[in-house]
Amino acid sequence: GESVGLHLPTLSVQEGDNSIINCAYSNSASDYFIWYKQESGKGPQFIIDIRSNMDKRQGQRVTVLLNKTVKHLSLQIAATQPGDSAVYFCAENRAGANNLFFGTGTRLTVIP
Amino acid sequence: KAGVTQTPRYLIKTRGQQVTLSCSPISGHRSVSWYQQTPGQGLQFLFEYFSETQRNKGNFPGRFSGRQFSNSRSEMNVSTLELGDSALYLCASSLGAGDTQYFGPGTRLTVL
């Protein structure tokens, strides 16, 4: 699959537990951050985004936290389900541009 | 609304050949970006088109090129294929710069 040869950080959680996936970004000029989920054989799927004028945003079962001081982003998934098993990428976008810079990704495995 | 579509889904080529990949954005989206995903390098930005103009380009050799048509559909071309060009090529569309990018399923290119 796509991940062969790429040593992704991994996270295993029990079904029903909460998951936290972390990401460090590099450019202080980035003002827009997105989390994507990628399942095997598919393209990245948008989960949630946040602009730099916010530090928290909530969606359905997901929350994104942004700490600009330490350039850190996290994705929290509540009540993790087997269907959440996938690789999760954070991406940053710089003001006025449309070229996303992606992190290496984290493989989330949900144990039933 | 239909999502981003990419054709073909799979391609097998030999070294030295060239290939053209196609992307149809979400209706109403005028920006199309292309990314390469490999196990070793992860997701990397290739280029972005808006209103038939290339606005941004990543760090790829000139063998990689693209274009956008007046209906916002885009194509990318890779000439003189090398083994290292084997990858999943992803297209993403958005309304404009700094807006959420939505990805297609990708074209899996294998170079033999």
mmCIF file of C-alpha atoms in Angstrom:
data_model
loop_
_atom_site.group_PDB
_atom_site.id
_atom_site.type_symbol
_atom_site.label_atom_id
_atom_site.label_comp_id
_atom_site.label_asym_id
_atom_site.label_seq_id
_atom_site.Cartn_x
_atom_site.Cartn_y
_atom_site.Cartn_z
ATOM 1 C CA GLY A 1 0.000 0.000 0.000
ATOM 2 C CA GLU A 2 0.957 3.696 0.033
ATOM 3 C CA SER A 3 2.542 3.477 3.466
ATOM 4 C CA VAL A 4 5.169 0.842 2.649
ATOM 5 C CA GLY A 5 8.561 2.322 3.343
ATOM 6 C CA LEU A 6 7.155 5.315 5.214
ATOM 7 C CA HIS A 7 7.516 4.881 8.936
ATOM 8 C CA LEU A 8 4.385 6.532 10.157
ATOM 9 C CA PRO A 9 3.772 7.231 13.805
ATOM 10 C CA THR A 10 1.061 4.889 14.948
ATOM 11 C CA LEU A 11 -1.714 5.126 17.470
ATOM 12 C CA SER A 12 -3.843 2.230 18.603
ATOM 13 C CA VAL A 13 -6.976 2.865 20.636
ATOM 14 C CA GLN A 14 -9.844 0.804 21.931
ATOM 15 C CA GLU A 15 -13.220 1.331 20.327
ATOM 16 C CA GLY A 16 -15.142 3.910 22.293
ATOM 17 C CA ASP A 17 -12.060 5.648 23.702
ATOM 18 C CA ASN A 18 -10.989 9.140 22.684
ATOM 19 C CA SER A 19 -8.055 9.605 20.294
ATOM 20 C CA ILE A 20 -5.599 12.467 20.152
ATOM 21 C CA ILE A 21 -3.368 12.914 17.111
ATOM 22 C CA ASN A 22 -0.654 15.536 17.230
ATOM 23 C CA CYS A 23 1.136 17.528 14.580
ATOM 24 C CA ALA A 24 3.890 20.130 14.591
ATOM 25 C CA TYR A 25 3.945 22.653 11.771
ATOM 26 C CA SER A 26 6.930 24.553 10.543
ATOM 27 C CA ASN A 27 6.011 27.950 9.180
ATOM 28 C CA SER A 28 4.813 30.758 11.398
ATOM 29 C CA ALA A 29 3.362 32.423 8.268
ATOM 30 C CA SER A 30 0.832 29.604 7.873
ATOM 31 C CA ASP A 31 -2.652 30.822 8.648
ATOM 32 C CA TYR A 32 -4.890 27.927 7.713
ATOM 33 C CA PHE A 33 -4.690 24.357 8.960
ATOM 34 C CA ILE A 34 -6.580 21.281 7.875
ATOM 35 C CA TRP A 35 -6.885 17.700 9.026
ATOM 36 C CA TYR A 36 -7.418 15.017 6.424
ATOM 37 C CA LYS A 37 -8.208 11.321 6.759
ATOM 38 C CA GLN A 38 -6.923 8.890 4.178
ATOM 39 C CA GLU A 39 -8.146 5.328 3.896
ATOM 40 C CA SER A 40 -6.321 2.730 1.875
ATOM 41 C CA GLY A 41 -6.784 3.235 -1.851
ATOM 42 C CA LYS A 42 -8.545 6.579 -1.478
ATOM 43 C CA GLY A 43 -7.688 10.233 -1.640
ATOM 44 C CA PRO A 44 -7.456 12.386 1.506
ATOM 45 C CA GLN A 45 -10.855 13.252 2.933
ATOM 46 C CA PHE A 46 -11.434 16.625 4.626
ATOM 47 C CA ILE A 47 -12.241 16.327 8.335
ATOM 48 C CA ILE A 48 -11.965 19.753 9.912
ATOM 49 C CA ASP A 49 -10.064 22.989 9.509
ATOM 50 C CA ILE A 50 -9.064 25.981 11.608
ATOM 51 C CA ARG A 51 -7.808 29.472 10.833
ATOM 52 C CA SER A 52 -4.990 31.080 12.762
ATOM 53 C CA ASN A 53 -7.328 33.562 14.484
ATOM 54 C CA MET A 54 -8.872 30.669 16.417
ATOM 55 C CA ASP A 55 -7.427 28.205 18.896
ATOM 56 C CA LYS A 56 -10.220 25.639 18.937
ATOM 57 C CA ARG A 57 -12.874 24.396 16.572
ATOM 58 C CA GLN A 58 -15.365 21.589 17.011
ATOM 59 C CA GLY A 59 -17.135 19.385 14.526
ATOM 60 C CA GLN A 60 -19.083 16.199 14.836
ATOM 61 C CA ARG A 61 -17.024 13.997 17.196
ATOM 62 C CA VAL A 62 -13.852 15.892 16.235
ATOM 63 C CA THR A 63 -12.075 18.869 17.750
ATOM 64 C CA VAL A 64 -9.020 20.653 16.452
ATOM 65 C CA LEU A 65 -6.760 22.631 18.770
ATOM 66 C CA LEU A 66 -4.195 25.138 17.539
ATOM 67 C CA ASN A 67 -1.305 26.432 19.641
ATOM 68 C CA LYS A 68 0.480 29.071 17.599
ATOM 69 C CA THR A 69 3.053 29.746 20.301
ATOM 70 C CA VAL A 70 4.617 26.318 19.913
ATOM 71 C CA LYS A 71 3.333 25.706 16.366
ATOM 72 C CA HIS A 72 1.326 22.669 17.348
ATOM 73 C CA LEU A 73 -1.926 21.257 16.097
ATOM 74 C CA SER A 74 -3.966 18.394 17.482
ATOM 75 C CA LEU A 75 -7.000 16.424 16.403
ATOM 76 C CA GLN A 76 -9.234 14.877 19.015
ATOM 77 C CA ILE A 77 -11.707 12.186 18.010
ATOM 78 C CA ALA A 78 -14.366 11.339 20.556
ATOM 79 C CA ALA A 79 -15.735 7.824 20.985
ATOM 80 C CA THR A 80 -13.441 6.387 18.328
ATOM 81 C CA GLN A 81 -15.059 3.848 16.016
ATOM 82 C CA PRO A 82 -13.587 1.121 13.771
ATOM 83 C CA GLY A 83 -14.453 3.273 10.761
ATOM 84 C CA ASP A 84 -12.021 5.895 12.060
ATOM 85 C CA SER A 85 -9.082 3.590 11.316
ATOM 86 C CA ALA A 86 -7.006 5.396 8.678
ATOM 87 C CA VAL A 87 -3.961 7.599 8.211
ATOM 88 C CA TYR A 88 -4.489 11.149 9.433
ATOM 89 C CA PHE A 89 -2.585 14.088 7.962
ATOM 90 C CA CYS A 90 -2.324 17.642 9.129
ATOM 91 C CA ALA A 91 -1.715 20.238 6.435
ATOM 92 C CA GLU A 92 -0.798 23.907 6.586
ATOM 93 C CA ASN A 93 -1.516 26.601 4.060
ATOM 94 C CA ARG A 94 0.175 29.955 3.835
ATOM 95 C CA ALA A 95 -1.744 33.183 3.431
ATOM 96 C CA GLY A 96 -3.017 33.733 -0.105
ATOM 97 C CA ALA A 97 -1.530 30.510 -1.405
ATOM 98 C CA ASN A 98 -3.088 27.231 -2.349
ATOM 99 C CA ASN A 99 -0.178 24.863 -1.840
ATOM 100 C CA LEU A 100 -0.668 22.650 1.165
ATOM 101 C CA PHE A 101 2.306 21.372 3.137
ATOM 102 C CA PHE A 102 1.519 18.013 4.654
ATOM 103 C CA GLY A 103 2.863 16.309 7.729
ATOM 104 C CA THR A 104 4.051 12.726 7.559
ATOM 105 C CA GLY A 105 0.773 11.351 8.858
ATOM 106 C CA THR A 106 -0.298 9.171 11.783
ATOM 107 C CA ARG A 107 -1.819 5.742 11.348
ATOM 108 C CA LEU A 108 -4.775 5.274 13.698
ATOM 109 C CA THR A 109 -5.894 1.724 14.410
ATOM 110 C CA VAL A 110 -9.098 1.175 16.335
ATOM 111 C CA ILE A 111 -9.278 -2.101 18.218
ATOM 112 C CA PRO A 112 -12.835 -3.477 18.426
ATOM 113 C CA LYS B 1 -22.602 17.931 -5.806
ATOM 114 C CA ALA B 2 -20.282 15.461 -7.438
ATOM 115 C CA GLY B 3 -16.818 15.302 -5.967
ATOM 116 C CA VAL B 4 -13.468 15.653 -7.657
ATOM 117 C CA THR B 5 -12.980 13.029 -10.320
ATOM 118 C CA GLN B 6 -9.723 11.783 -11.746
ATOM 119 C CA THR B 7 -9.037 9.619 -14.765
ATOM 120 C CA PRO B 8 -7.652 7.139 -15.281
ATOM 121 C CA ARG B 9 -7.527 5.525 -11.856
ATOM 122 C CA TYR B 10 -4.611 3.260 -12.736
ATOM 123 C CA LEU B 11 -1.839 3.493 -15.295
ATOM 124 C CA ILE B 12 1.174 1.381 -16.115
ATOM 125 C CA LYS B 13 3.883 2.923 -18.262
ATOM 126 C CA THR B 14 7.505 2.175 -19.084
ATOM 127 C CA ARG B 15 10.521 4.376 -18.591
ATOM 128 C CA GLY B 16 10.886 7.106 -21.178
ATOM 129 C CA GLN B 17 7.197 7.292 -22.017
ATOM 130 C CA GLN B 18 4.978 10.220 -21.204
ATOM 131 C CA VAL B 19 1.610 10.284 -19.465
ATOM 132 C CA THR B 20 -1.340 12.641 -19.136
ATOM 133 C CA LEU B 21 -3.651 12.604 -16.148
ATOM 134 C CA SER B 22 -6.996 14.351 -15.973
ATOM 135 C CA CYS B 23 -8.910 16.015 -13.163
ATOM 136 C CA SER B 24 -12.446 17.421 -13.062
ATOM 137 C CA PRO B 25 -13.018 19.720 -10.078
ATOM 138 C CA ILE B 26 -16.140 20.156 -8.015
ATOM 139 C CA SER B 27 -18.644 22.297 -9.894
ATOM 140 C CA GLY B 28 -17.966 25.969 -9.225
ATOM 141 C CA HIS B 29 -14.407 25.434 -8.027
ATOM 142 C CA ARG B 30 -11.859 27.397 -10.027
ATOM 143 C CA SER B 31 -8.648 26.327 -8.323
ATOM 144 C CA VAL B 32 -7.069 22.953 -9.032
ATOM 145 C CA SER B 33 -3.933 21.728 -7.277
ATOM 146 C CA TRP B 34 -1.903 18.613 -7.955
ATOM 147 C CA TYR B 35 0.031 16.553 -5.437
ATOM 148 C CA GLN B 36 2.299 13.530 -5.603
ATOM 149 C CA GLN B 37 2.148 10.901 -2.873
ATOM 150 C CA THR B 38 4.921 8.345 -2.434
ATOM 151 C CA PRO B 39 5.892 6.111 0.479
ATOM 152 C CA GLY B 40 9.278 7.811 0.787
ATOM 153 C CA GLN B 41 8.344 11.486 0.400
ATOM 154 C CA GLY B 42 4.728 11.559 1.521
ATOM 155 C CA LEU B 43 2.410 14.149 -0.007
ATOM 156 C CA GLN B 44 4.136 16.854 -2.006
ATOM 157 C CA PHE B 45 2.688 19.828 -3.852
ATOM 158 C CA LEU B 46 3.246 19.886 -7.607
ATOM 159 C CA PHE B 47 1.404 22.970 -8.900
ATOM 160 C CA GLU B 48 -1.812 24.950 -8.706
ATOM 161 C CA TYR B 49 -3.966 26.444 -11.434
ATOM 162 C CA PHE B 50 -6.609 29.127 -11.182
ATOM 163 C CA SER B 51 -8.516 30.534 -14.139
ATOM 164 C CA GLU B 52 -6.204 28.744 -16.578
ATOM 165 C CA THR B 53 -3.059 30.261 -15.017
ATOM 166 C CA GLN B 54 -0.419 28.472 -13.002
ATOM 167 C CA ARG B 55 -0.149 30.385 -9.726
ATOM 168 C CA ASN B 56 2.175 28.207 -7.682
ATOM 169 C CA LYS B 57 4.682 25.504 -8.457
ATOM 170 C CA GLY B 58 6.411 23.027 -6.194
ATOM 171 C CA ASN B 59 9.941 21.761 -6.376
ATOM 172 C CA PHE B 60 9.629 19.290 -9.229
ATOM 173 C CA PRO B 61 11.582 19.071 -12.491
ATOM 174 C CA GLY B 62 10.296 20.555 -15.710
ATOM 175 C CA ARG B 63 9.188 17.100 -16.870
ATOM 176 C CA PHE B 64 6.108 17.734 -14.771
ATOM 177 C CA SER B 65 3.709 20.186 -16.337
ATOM 178 C CA GLY B 66 0.049 20.981 -16.305
ATOM 179 C CA ARG B 67 -2.686 23.108 -17.695
ATOM 180 C CA GLN B 68 -6.211 24.172 -16.943
ATOM 181 C CA PHE B 69 -9.062 24.651 -19.331
ATOM 182 C CA SER B 70 -11.773 27.295 -19.360
ATOM 183 C CA ASN B 71 -14.195 24.879 -17.658
ATOM 184 C CA SER B 72 -11.648 24.493 -14.801
ATOM 185 C CA ARG B 73 -10.798 20.910 -15.737
ATOM 186 C CA SER B 74 -7.084 20.285 -15.461
ATOM 187 C CA GLU B 75 -4.516 17.928 -16.859
ATOM 188 C CA MET B 76 -1.013 17.144 -15.766
ATOM 189 C CA ASN B 77 1.663 15.675 -17.949
ATOM 190 C CA VAL B 78 4.827 13.854 -17.061
ATOM 191 C CA SER B 79 7.343 13.374 -19.851
ATOM 192 C CA THR B 80 10.298 10.993 -20.057
ATOM 193 C CA LEU B 81 9.024 8.881 -17.189
ATOM 194 C CA GLU B 82 11.453 7.594 -14.596
ATOM 195 C CA LEU B 83 11.011 4.721 -12.141
ATOM 196 C CA GLY B 84 10.848 7.251 -9.317
ATOM 197 C CA ASP B 85 7.730 8.825 -10.827
ATOM 198 C CA SER B 86 5.705 5.838 -9.656
ATOM 199 C CA ALA B 87 3.258 7.370 -7.221
ATOM 200 C CA LEU B 88 -0.321 8.244 -6.431
ATOM 201 C CA TYR B 89 -1.134 11.543 -8.154
ATOM 202 C CA LEU B 90 -3.843 13.490 -6.400
ATOM 203 C CA CYS B 91 -5.868 16.397 -7.608
ATOM 204 C CA ALA B 92 -7.652 18.788 -5.263
ATOM 205 C CA SER B 93 -10.085 21.571 -6.033
ATOM 206 C CA SER B 94 -11.156 24.633 -4.091
ATOM 207 C CA LEU B 95 -13.153 27.795 -4.658
ATOM 208 C CA GLY B 96 -10.031 29.915 -4.529
ATOM 209 C CA ALA B 97 -6.796 30.621 -2.689
ATOM 210 C CA GLY B 98 -6.912 29.755 0.984
ATOM 211 C CA ASP B 99 -10.169 27.841 0.709
ATOM 212 C CA THR B 100 -10.641 24.222 1.666
ATOM 213 C CA GLN B 101 -9.168 21.795 -0.833
ATOM 214 C CA TYR B 102 -11.134 18.651 -1.605
ATOM 215 C CA PHE B 103 -9.283 15.708 -3.047
ATOM 216 C CA GLY B 104 -10.105 13.217 -5.741
ATOM 217 C CA PRO B 105 -9.386 9.483 -5.463
ATOM 218 C CA GLY B 106 -6.066 9.806 -7.273
ATOM 219 C CA THR B 107 -4.397 8.148 -10.239
ATOM 220 C CA ARG B 108 -2.006 5.345 -9.384
ATOM 221 C CA LEU B 109 0.913 5.511 -11.835
ATOM 222 C CA THR B 110 3.355 2.646 -12.045
ATOM 223 C CA VAL B 111 6.491 3.073 -14.130
ATOM 224 C CA LEU B 112 8.266 -0.144 -15.148
#
